[in-house]
XYZ file of C-alpha atoms in Angstrom:
681
model
C 27.490 68.520 134.006
C 29.629 71.593 134.253
C 30.929 72.957 130.991
C 34.602 73.750 130.881
C 35.335 77.126 129.369
C 38.598 77.573 127.556
C 39.981 81.068 127.915
C 40.509 82.851 124.638
C 44.201 83.652 124.160
C 44.869 87.351 124.535
C 46.344 89.217 121.653
C 49.589 90.980 122.587
C 49.939 94.737 122.500
C 52.557 94.301 119.776
C 50.037 92.526 117.553
C 47.469 95.286 118.128
C 50.018 97.957 117.189
C 51.030 95.929 114.123
C 47.414 95.651 113.019
C 46.916 99.372 113.529
C 50.107 100.173 111.651
C 49.179 97.843 108.807
C 45.756 99.491 108.634
C 47.341 102.944 108.368
C 49.852 101.679 105.838
C 46.988 100.288 103.773
C 45.704 103.837 103.298
C 49.072 105.435 102.531
C 50.992 102.887 100.474
C 48.506 102.543 97.559
C 48.791 106.312 97.099
C 52.582 106.644 97.319
C 52.672 107.349 93.587
C 50.635 110.492 94.217
C 53.008 111.524 97.017
C 55.957 111.037 94.682
C 54.252 113.090 91.962
C 53.612 115.889 94.440
C 57.200 115.666 95.692
C 58.641 115.908 92.182
C 56.416 118.848 91.271
C 57.426 120.558 94.516
C 61.146 119.898 94.019
C 61.059 121.178 90.438
C 58.650 124.088 90.284
C 58.436 125.917 93.632
C 60.247 129.225 94.007
C 63.356 127.499 95.421
C 63.073 124.483 93.120
C 65.262 123.337 90.241
C 63.003 124.828 87.538
C 60.884 127.550 89.193
C 57.586 128.032 87.358
C 55.166 130.476 89.048
C 52.037 128.983 87.482
C 52.980 125.458 88.638
C 54.868 126.230 91.839
C 52.202 128.587 93.166
C 54.186 131.789 93.705
C 54.069 135.232 92.147
C 51.152 136.691 90.184
C 49.733 136.334 86.697
C 47.421 139.052 85.407
C 47.237 140.633 88.837
C 46.025 137.429 90.486
C 48.132 135.204 92.759
C 49.209 131.924 91.181
C 47.628 128.954 92.896
C 49.803 126.353 91.216
C 49.705 122.585 91.678
C 51.638 122.167 94.911
C 49.056 123.629 97.292
C 45.887 122.068 95.819
C 47.517 118.639 95.533
C 48.595 118.552 99.177
C 45.393 120.176 100.443
C 42.805 118.284 98.413
C 44.167 115.484 96.218
C 46.284 113.535 98.704
C 43.852 113.637 101.680
C 40.940 112.690 99.410
C 42.903 109.740 98.014
C 43.725 108.598 101.555
C 40.124 109.016 102.690
C 38.780 107.124 99.679
C 41.302 104.317 100.108
C 40.539 104.017 103.822
C 36.807 103.789 103.181
C 37.287 101.344 100.309
C 39.477 99.089 102.469
C 36.617 98.841 104.949
C 33.638 98.654 102.576
C 34.660 98.488 98.935
C 33.981 101.365 96.507
C 30.787 102.452 98.253
C 32.659 102.914 101.510
C 35.426 104.735 99.664
C 33.039 107.291 98.187
C 31.400 108.031 101.539
C 34.816 108.197 103.210
C 35.982 110.745 100.618
C 32.882 112.876 101.213
C 33.547 112.884 104.941
C 37.203 113.716 104.327
C 36.187 116.802 102.349
C 34.583 118.122 105.515
C 37.808 118.020 107.528
C 39.789 119.437 104.601
C 37.614 122.534 104.333
C 37.323 122.882 108.105
C 41.073 123.044 108.702
C 43.844 125.304 107.549
C 46.443 122.551 107.251
C 46.707 119.377 105.130
C 44.334 116.858 106.713
C 46.167 113.543 106.444
C 45.301 112.453 109.973
C 41.752 113.681 109.431
C 41.552 111.635 106.222
C 42.793 108.548 108.098
C 39.910 109.035 110.522
C 37.084 110.025 108.179
C 37.861 107.492 105.420
C 37.531 104.325 107.530
C 34.742 105.907 109.589
C 32.755 106.603 106.434
C 33.260 103.079 105.106
C 32.419 101.390 108.419
C 29.306 103.443 109.165
C 28.008 103.039 105.591
C 28.474 99.294 105.908
C 26.468 99.227 109.138
C 23.719 101.371 107.639
C 23.418 99.108 104.589
C 23.103 96.101 106.898
C 19.937 97.618 108.394
C 17.948 97.081 105.198
C 19.965 94.351 103.491
C 17.523 92.070 101.675
C 14.522 94.252 102.596
C 14.496 96.602 99.599
C 11.860 95.914 96.967
C 13.317 94.964 93.551
C 13.836 98.003 91.369
C 14.479 100.385 94.264
C 18.003 99.247 95.144
C 19.781 102.014 93.220
C 17.494 104.709 94.604
C 18.020 103.621 98.209
C 21.754 103.018 97.820
C 22.481 106.361 96.167
C 20.377 108.477 98.508
C 21.577 106.725 101.653
C 25.208 107.256 100.617
C 24.550 110.874 99.698
C 22.657 111.743 102.874
C 25.092 109.986 105.187
C 28.075 111.405 103.327
C 26.718 114.929 103.744
C 26.236 114.367 107.494
C 29.774 113.013 107.813
C 31.158 116.013 105.930
C 29.489 118.310 108.470
C 30.801 116.163 111.330
C 34.266 116.455 109.861
C 33.948 120.206 109.415
C 32.621 121.067 112.876
C 33.796 118.151 115.042
C 36.819 116.245 113.748
C 38.676 119.103 112.074
C 39.315 121.155 115.272
C 40.468 118.047 117.178
C 42.905 116.967 114.473
C 44.203 120.514 114.086
C 44.892 120.672 117.834
C 46.653 117.287 117.785
C 48.779 118.226 114.771
C 49.762 121.508 116.370
C 50.733 119.782 119.632
C 52.704 117.047 117.851
C 54.445 119.637 115.710
C 55.418 121.568 118.827
C 56.906 118.403 120.346
C 58.966 117.766 117.217
C 60.118 121.378 117.144
C 61.101 121.137 120.814
C 63.215 118.054 120.069
C 64.857 119.833 117.131
C 65.549 123.035 119.062
C 67.113 121.123 121.932
C 69.129 118.698 119.828
C 67.098 115.727 121.069
C 65.657 114.497 117.763
C 68.350 111.785 117.336
C 66.982 110.121 120.483
C 63.905 109.078 118.502
C 66.056 106.316 117.005
C 65.901 104.564 120.379
C 62.254 103.899 119.590
C 62.179 103.874 115.785
C 64.900 101.300 115.093
C 63.541 98.574 117.429
C 60.038 99.369 116.148
C 61.181 98.663 112.587
C 62.519 95.213 113.474
C 59.287 94.403 115.319
C 57.144 95.709 112.414
C 55.651 98.416 114.610
C 57.005 101.288 112.549
C 53.978 101.722 110.287
C 51.921 103.177 113.105
C 54.656 105.736 113.838
C 55.654 106.451 110.259
C 52.241 106.686 108.580
C 50.314 107.818 111.629
C 52.579 110.636 112.795
C 55.783 111.260 110.838
C 54.327 111.444 107.320
C 51.451 113.848 108.181
C 53.758 116.106 110.209
C 56.463 115.908 107.551
C 54.040 116.945 104.836
C 52.937 119.977 106.856
C 56.557 120.887 107.533
C 57.461 120.440 103.866
C 54.601 122.677 102.811
C 55.780 125.412 105.192
C 59.549 125.073 104.768
C 59.989 123.257 101.432
C 61.459 120.142 103.088
C 61.271 118.016 106.223
C 63.745 115.968 108.238
C 60.898 113.748 109.433
C 60.677 111.873 106.131
C 64.133 110.377 106.744
C 63.831 109.350 110.394
C 62.636 105.880 109.444
C 63.493 105.610 105.740
C 67.290 106.084 106.008
C 68.835 102.879 104.573
C 72.149 103.499 106.338
C 71.578 101.628 109.646
C 70.480 98.425 107.935
C 73.238 98.627 105.320
C 75.893 98.891 108.040
C 74.649 95.714 109.723
C 74.630 93.790 106.456
C 78.154 94.983 105.639
C 79.303 93.726 109.032
C 77.868 90.301 108.213
C 79.678 90.358 104.866
C 83.023 90.808 106.649
C 82.545 89.044 109.973
C 79.548 86.724 109.553
C 79.617 82.975 109.121
C 77.969 80.390 106.895
C 74.621 81.152 105.291
C 74.368 84.568 106.918
C 77.692 85.686 105.449
C 76.868 84.215 102.036
C 73.436 85.854 101.808
C 74.429 89.272 103.170
C 75.679 90.757 99.830
C 72.426 89.986 98.041
C 70.432 91.245 101.007
C 72.443 94.487 101.002
C 71.586 95.144 97.346
C 67.876 94.508 97.931
C 67.924 96.696 101.036
C 69.924 99.640 99.681
C 68.700 99.775 96.084
C 65.339 98.030 96.358
C 64.338 99.752 99.585
C 63.022 96.557 101.251
C 64.312 97.166 104.770
C 62.757 94.043 106.276
C 65.427 91.917 104.638
C 67.957 92.865 107.341
C 65.591 92.186 110.257
C 66.481 88.456 110.561
C 70.162 89.383 110.872
C 69.302 91.533 113.882
C 67.029 88.859 115.344
C 69.904 86.344 115.180
C 71.971 88.642 117.372
C 69.606 90.965 119.305
C 72.549 93.087 120.480
C 72.810 94.362 116.910
C 69.815 96.573 117.594
C 72.389 98.838 119.266
C 74.140 99.149 115.910
C 70.877 100.123 114.212
C 70.183 102.715 116.925
C 73.698 104.135 116.623
C 73.312 104.414 112.852
C 69.876 105.996 113.133
C 71.024 108.572 115.691
C 74.074 109.452 113.594
C 71.979 109.912 110.454
C 69.408 112.114 112.199
C 72.111 114.215 113.874
C 73.756 114.766 110.502
C 70.477 115.917 108.985
C 69.854 118.268 111.906
C 73.329 119.822 111.719
C 73.235 120.311 107.941
C 69.591 121.403 107.874
C 68.838 118.798 105.212
C 65.520 117.109 104.443
C 63.259 115.575 101.836
C 60.357 117.246 100.072
C 58.107 114.161 100.246
C 58.085 110.621 101.700
C 60.656 108.198 100.290
C 58.843 104.920 99.776
C 60.182 102.374 99.502
C 63.256 103.325 101.524
C 65.666 102.921 98.612
C 68.608 105.260 98.181
C 67.149 105.995 94.737
C 63.816 107.081 96.230
C 65.608 109.086 98.929
C 67.677 111.000 96.383
C 64.641 111.545 94.131
C 62.800 113.285 96.987
C 65.787 115.235 98.352
C 65.376 118.989 98.526
C 67.555 120.952 96.110
C 69.697 122.381 98.933
C 69.989 119.111 100.874
C 71.910 116.628 98.735
C 75.140 117.001 100.698
C 73.389 116.598 104.048
C 71.237 113.653 102.933
C 74.138 111.766 101.341
C 76.287 112.413 104.416
C 73.510 111.191 106.706
C 73.288 107.903 104.803
C 77.069 107.419 104.673
C 77.665 108.305 108.326
C 74.686 106.208 109.470
C 76.123 103.258 107.544
C 79.565 103.812 109.030
C 78.324 104.092 112.618
C 76.121 101.046 112.266
C 78.929 99.035 110.655
C 81.452 99.900 113.365
C 79.146 99.033 116.254
C 77.940 95.844 114.542
C 81.500 94.780 113.801
C 82.523 95.150 117.440
C 79.506 93.132 118.573
C 80.150 90.362 116.050
C 83.864 90.157 116.816
C 83.368 90.027 120.587
C 80.464 87.558 120.763
C 80.292 83.930 119.708
C 77.386 82.858 117.577
C 76.429 80.282 114.940
C 74.928 82.448 112.227
C 74.519 79.603 109.774
C 72.260 77.522 112.007
C 70.037 80.387 113.128
C 69.303 82.343 109.930
C 66.324 80.174 108.986
C 64.869 80.379 112.494
C 65.373 84.135 112.584
C 63.644 84.519 109.222
C 60.700 82.471 110.496
C 60.495 84.653 113.617
C 60.598 87.754 111.443
C 57.691 86.452 109.357
C 55.764 85.497 112.473
C 56.130 89.041 113.822
C 55.197 90.513 110.460
C 52.135 88.283 110.379
C 52.685 86.996 106.846
C 55.292 85.466 104.593
C 57.971 87.932 103.569
C 58.340 88.529 99.847
C 62.140 88.569 100.214
C 62.625 85.672 102.651
C 63.679 83.337 99.839
C 66.809 85.465 99.424
C 67.815 84.480 102.953
C 66.673 80.875 103.122
C 66.791 79.766 99.476
C 64.128 80.109 96.827
C 62.940 76.589 97.247
C 62.579 76.603 100.982
C 59.048 76.282 102.141
C 57.019 74.281 104.533
C 54.862 73.183 101.659
C 57.736 71.670 99.715
C 58.855 69.782 102.773
C 55.431 68.291 103.345
C 54.735 67.426 99.724
C 52.426 70.335 98.949
C 53.873 71.643 95.718
C 53.720 75.416 95.625
C 52.661 75.958 99.228
C 54.679 78.620 101.039
C 55.266 79.445 104.677
C 52.266 80.723 106.604
C 53.016 82.893 109.620
C 49.483 82.661 111.012
C 46.009 81.273 110.387
C 44.500 81.298 106.895
C 41.848 84.002 106.873
C 41.485 85.102 103.262
C 41.426 82.944 100.100
C 40.882 84.279 96.596
C 40.088 82.483 93.344
C 41.482 84.423 90.415
C 40.794 84.093 86.726
C 41.120 86.436 83.786
C 37.801 88.202 84.258
C 36.871 87.206 87.824
C 33.374 86.579 86.516
C 32.594 82.897 86.020
C 35.035 80.081 86.678
C 36.621 81.733 89.701
C 33.189 82.431 91.201
C 32.197 78.779 90.796
C 35.443 77.548 92.316
C 35.112 79.956 95.238
C 31.621 78.655 95.928
C 32.768 75.016 95.909
C 35.710 75.623 98.243
C 33.697 77.930 100.489
C 31.263 75.118 101.208
C 34.072 72.610 101.787
C 35.758 74.911 104.287
C 32.458 75.587 106.014
C 31.804 71.837 106.271
C 35.263 71.431 107.813
C 34.235 73.784 110.613
C 35.880 77.072 109.588
C 33.040 79.393 108.512
C 35.060 82.563 109.263
C 37.585 81.875 106.509
C 36.719 84.294 103.720
C 36.677 82.840 100.187
C 36.173 85.338 97.362
C 36.909 85.623 93.656
C 38.566 88.341 91.589
C 40.114 89.042 88.233
C 43.883 88.790 88.034
C 44.034 92.455 87.036
C 42.453 93.420 90.374
C 44.612 91.229 92.630
C 46.662 92.782 95.411
C 49.069 91.307 97.936
C 46.359 91.026 100.614
C 45.526 87.319 100.540
C 46.781 84.279 102.410
C 45.988 81.777 99.651
C 45.540 82.330 95.904
C 43.938 79.679 93.684
C 44.290 79.989 89.911
C 43.976 77.872 86.817
C 47.339 76.313 86.071
C 47.688 78.463 82.937
C 47.255 81.677 84.937
C 49.385 81.063 88.021
C 52.468 82.854 86.725
C 50.377 85.924 85.925
C 48.950 86.000 89.455
C 52.208 85.547 91.367
C 53.773 89.009 90.830
C 50.748 90.768 92.351
C 50.439 88.301 95.258
C 54.028 87.421 96.070
C 53.398 86.903 99.790
C 50.539 84.447 99.334
C 50.473 80.668 99.097
C 49.602 79.679 95.511
C 47.623 76.659 94.319
C 47.244 75.754 90.644
C 44.237 73.729 89.478
C 43.200 72.308 86.123
C 39.482 72.737 86.791
C 37.573 74.730 89.349
C 34.778 72.280 90.172
C 36.432 69.117 91.428
C 40.149 69.679 91.853
C 41.897 67.410 94.382
C 43.848 70.482 95.477
C 40.767 71.669 97.364
C 41.276 68.975 99.979
C 44.867 70.157 100.369
C 43.644 73.715 100.904
C 41.108 72.524 103.485
C 43.930 70.639 105.245
C 46.047 73.800 105.173
C 43.196 75.804 106.703
C 42.713 73.149 109.368
C 46.421 73.014 110.236
C 46.999 76.766 110.269
C 43.895 77.500 112.329
C 44.249 74.762 114.932
C 47.887 73.938 115.510
C 49.287 76.450 117.974
C 47.560 79.392 116.310
C 44.859 81.679 117.555
C 42.307 83.553 115.566
C 43.306 86.838 117.131
C 46.959 86.408 116.431
C 46.365 85.986 112.750
C 47.901 89.141 111.489
C 48.082 87.580 108.062
C 46.673 89.387 105.064
C 43.193 88.117 105.762
C 42.402 90.576 108.448
C 38.691 90.732 107.636
C 36.523 87.789 108.505
C 33.438 87.242 106.401
C 30.446 89.072 107.793
C 27.837 87.220 105.764
C 26.953 83.503 105.980
C 29.342 81.390 103.941
C 26.631 80.207 101.563
C 25.800 83.766 100.591
C 27.294 85.519 97.614
C 30.847 86.719 98.198
C 31.515 90.152 99.585
C 30.589 92.877 97.202
C 27.456 91.239 95.833
C 24.557 93.621 95.774
C 21.082 93.209 97.135
C 19.882 91.823 93.846
C 22.365 88.996 94.092
C 21.138 88.114 97.531
C 17.479 87.809 96.687
C 15.559 85.145 94.867
C 13.888 87.723 92.669
C 17.255 89.149 91.678
C 18.516 85.688 90.772
C 15.474 84.983 88.594
C 16.139 88.224 86.724
C 19.638 86.986 85.950
C 18.637 83.450 84.914
C 15.320 83.682 83.078
C 13.249 80.931 81.440
C 13.987 82.188 77.922
C 17.717 81.744 78.591
C 17.403 78.016 79.319
C 17.713 75.632 76.336
C 17.055 71.943 76.958
C 18.650 70.665 73.739
C 21.360 72.786 72.220
C 21.992 72.708 68.482
C 25.764 73.208 68.568
C 28.108 70.316 67.833
C 31.446 71.984 68.654
C 32.962 74.094 71.382
C 33.009 77.323 69.363
C 29.448 76.831 68.178
C 28.339 76.239 71.769
C 30.005 79.479 72.859
C 28.157 81.300 70.086
C 24.869 79.704 71.147
C 25.350 80.674 74.802
C 26.415 84.191 73.802
C 23.400 84.649 71.496
C 21.077 83.914 74.416
C 22.791 86.667 76.417
C 22.562 88.978 73.405
C 18.849 88.226 73.005
C 18.302 89.245 76.634
C 19.940 92.602 75.937
C 22.653 91.759 78.455
C 25.621 92.125 76.078
C 26.550 93.425 72.660
C 28.192 91.575 69.772
C 31.669 92.408 71.010
C 31.146 90.344 74.127
C 30.643 87.130 72.153
C 33.977 87.702 70.423
C 35.539 88.211 73.859
C 34.067 84.869 74.997
C 36.018 83.152 72.222
C 39.126 85.148 73.118
C 38.851 84.028 76.727
C 38.481 80.397 75.686
C 41.598 80.538 73.552
C 43.697 81.796 76.474
C 42.363 79.536 79.253
C 39.706 76.840 79.016
C 36.460 77.446 80.898
C 35.854 73.705 81.346
C 34.941 73.191 85.003
C 34.612 69.437 85.329
C 31.380 67.474 85.947
C 30.393 67.917 82.239
C 30.192 71.707 82.762
C 31.738 74.643 80.895
C 31.055 78.313 81.678
C 32.256 80.498 78.783
C 32.505 84.218 79.523
C 34.355 87.259 78.270
C 37.765 88.609 79.172
C 38.313 91.228 81.843
C 38.776 93.843 79.117
C 35.331 93.008 77.710
C 33.318 94.300 80.661
C 32.453 97.429 78.691
C 30.419 95.193 76.387
C 28.127 94.076 79.264
C 24.896 96.006 79.715
C 23.394 93.986 82.572
C 24.038 90.731 84.418
C 22.646 87.568 82.847
C 23.264 83.820 82.736
C 22.255 81.330 80.030
C 22.054 77.549 80.417
C 22.200 75.083 77.504
C 22.059 71.304 77.779
C 23.659 69.004 75.198
C 22.326 65.510 76.007
C 24.787 63.726 73.703
C 27.690 65.876 74.822
C 30.151 67.911 72.780
C 33.947 67.887 72.714
C 35.468 70.710 74.747
C 39.231 70.594 74.296
C 39.208 66.835 74.785
C 36.658 66.920 77.625
C 32.998 65.951 77.313
C 30.596 68.773 78.080
C 26.848 68.371 78.450
C 26.027 71.721 80.066
C 27.191 75.152 78.912
C 26.518 78.147 81.143
C 27.126 81.526 79.504
C 27.967 84.306 81.952
C 27.928 88.099 81.832
C 28.155 89.910 85.153
C 28.251 93.456 86.511
C 29.064 94.296 90.134
C 28.956 90.633 91.168
C 25.143 90.486 90.755
C 25.438 87.084 89.066
C 27.459 85.395 91.802
C 24.458 84.134 93.763
C 23.086 82.111 90.841
C 26.578 80.834 89.998
C 26.902 79.661 93.590
C 23.660 77.744 93.162
C 24.841 76.208 89.892
C 28.107 75.197 91.555
C 26.196 73.364 94.285
C 24.252 71.424 91.707
C 27.343 70.338 89.815
C 29.166 69.177 92.941
C 26.270 66.848 93.789
C 26.075 63.770 91.536
C 22.418 63.167 92.389
C 21.437 66.684 91.364
C 23.524 66.484 88.174
C 21.580 63.327 87.330
C 18.303 65.159 87.954
C 19.474 67.964 85.706
C 20.316 65.491 82.960
C 16.860 63.919 83.319
C 14.944 67.224 83.362
C 12.299 67.527 80.664
C 11.450 71.236 80.835
C 13.003 74.610 81.438
C 10.892 75.020 84.560
C 12.502 71.926 86.088
C 15.934 73.469 85.622
C 14.838 76.742 87.194
C 13.126 74.849 90.010
C 16.260 72.831 90.690
C 18.345 75.942 91.047
C 15.562 77.604 93.020
C 15.581 74.807 95.584
C 19.300 75.276 96.012
C 18.778 78.983 96.621
C 16.164 78.387 99.285
C-alpha cells in the first residue's frame, strides 16, 4: 500500500531572519554592560571627553611612551572576546565558549580594526565544531582520561581555529567591513542616510531588526566611534521618537482599550526602552508604519545635519540610555532628533487616525497576539496592553500558564542549587514527554541563580516560583509541591501536545527553545560529562560504602547529617557542605514524594564540594520529614552535572511502584546498586 507523505511546512524567510537576528542578539545583549562601560570611559576620558585623562583615554605620552589607555584595548580585545565567548557558549556551553574565544583572538590579531563581525563568526564556529569533535569520541574515553582528552582536544582545535581566524577569516571580515563602511559613508555624503528608515522601521515591527542592528550597525558604529569619537549609526534603530509619536497619537485620538493603555505604554517605551510595546498599535493600523518611517527619517536627518552621534550602543533604547551614551558635543543634536522624530511621527499618525475608521478596542488583543507570534515568544510587556491577568492558561483553567506563541521546545526545572530535586523532576517529566511522543522537547535543570529568559516553560517548587519569575518573565511558569509525582506534569504534557500539534510546526517555533536535544531523552541532560554518561562513572558517584540499608536517624535533621557524613567520608565534601544541606532544607523542603527526600546544599555551597557523590540511606520504619513520611534519603553533591545520570536512574525507580517495592524489600547494598544498574542499562 502506498504511503502518503505529508509535506513539511516551509519556514518563511521572515522566520529565518528572525532566528538569525535572535542568534546575533544572543551574543551582543549579554555583553551590553561591557559596551556601556566602554562608552562611559570613552565619553569621560578621551581627549575630547568630559574629563580628559591621558592614561585612561589613551592620548599623549607618559615618560616618553605613548599612553595606551583603556579605550583602545577594551574595544580591540575585551568586547570581541566577550562576544566570541558568548557565541561559543550559546552553542556548546562553557567549553564551546572557551574555544570560540581562542578562535576570536586569531581574527583580532589578524585585523587592524575591532573584530565584532569576526567574533560573531568565530565564537559560534568554535562552539559548533568543538561540539562535533566531542561527539566523535563521546562514551569511548577510558575512565580517568576524560580531562586529558577534553583539555588537549580543546587546546589543539582552538589553536587551529586561531590560525584560521588570523589567515582566513580576518581578511574577509576586514574587506566586508570596509565595503559596508564605504556604503554608509556614501549615504551620508549624499544625504541618503534617512532613507534607511524605510527598511529599519518596518523591520522593527516585524522583529527583523536584530539582524540589521547587531549584525551591521553596531560593528560599523563601533569602528566609526573609535575613529571619530561618536557614530550616528547607534541611533538609527534606537531612537525612541518614532514609537513615542505613535503612542501619543493614540492617547489623543485612539479609542477604548488602545487609548486607555497608550499612556502606560508610552512610559515603558520612552523611559524603559522596550520598543516592542508600540508594535501592536502599528499592527492594528498598518498605515501607521508610515508615521514610524516619517519619524525615523526626521530623526536621522536631524542627526546628519547637526553632526551628532553616540559614543556606544544605547541598549535598551531608553531616552536615559541614549543620553548616557551621547557624545559631549552632540546633546543638542540628539535631543532635537528625538523631539523632531516624535513630532513628525505624531503628526502623520494623527492624520491617519483622524481620516480612517477603526475599532481600536476590539483589535488590541488580536494585534498583541500577532506581535507575539511574529516575535516567536510571549512578550514581557504584553500584560500592559491586554491586562495582567490575561492569558490562555487562565481561560482554560491552567493557573499560571501564559500565552505561547509557538511550540514548546525548552523546559527547565529550577531549584536553589540546580543539583538534586530539579534534576530528579526533569528526569521524570522528560520520560513522560518522551512517552507522549515528543522526544525533541528539551528538558533540563538549573539553579535559579543561573536562569535566563531563554525557556518556554519553567517548573519550580511553589516556594521558589516568585524568585524564578523575574529572570524568566517570558516563560510559562508551573509551581509544584514535589518534583516526583506532581499532577502538574500531566498539564505540562498536555501543553506540549497542544502547542506542538495544533496548527504549529516544528520549524516555525521561534520560541526560546531554539535548540532541540541532541542526545536521547533518557540520557543525562545537556552539559553532563562523559563520566555521567557511562556506567563506570555512575558507579564512582554511587559506591557501595555510601549505601546504608538501615539508617540510625530518627528525625529529619539527623537524617540529613547521616547522609552528609557519608558524602564527607567519601571525600566528596567538607564540613561546610553539611551545614549548607540544613540551610537548604530550611528554605525549601527536599521531599520528593514516593517516600523519598534528596537533601543537598545551597547554590552558594558549591565551593564546599570536592567531587560528585551520592549517598543512599533506607529507613524501613520511616521518619517524619516536615509532616511527610520518608523511607529513603539520597544525599547529593554534584560538580559539572556528573551526578545527573545516577539521579535520573533513581528517579525512574521512584516513579515505578514495583521497583520501589523491590527497593524496600532489598536485603543488601548490592541489591540496591544492582537495581539502579539495571535502570542504567
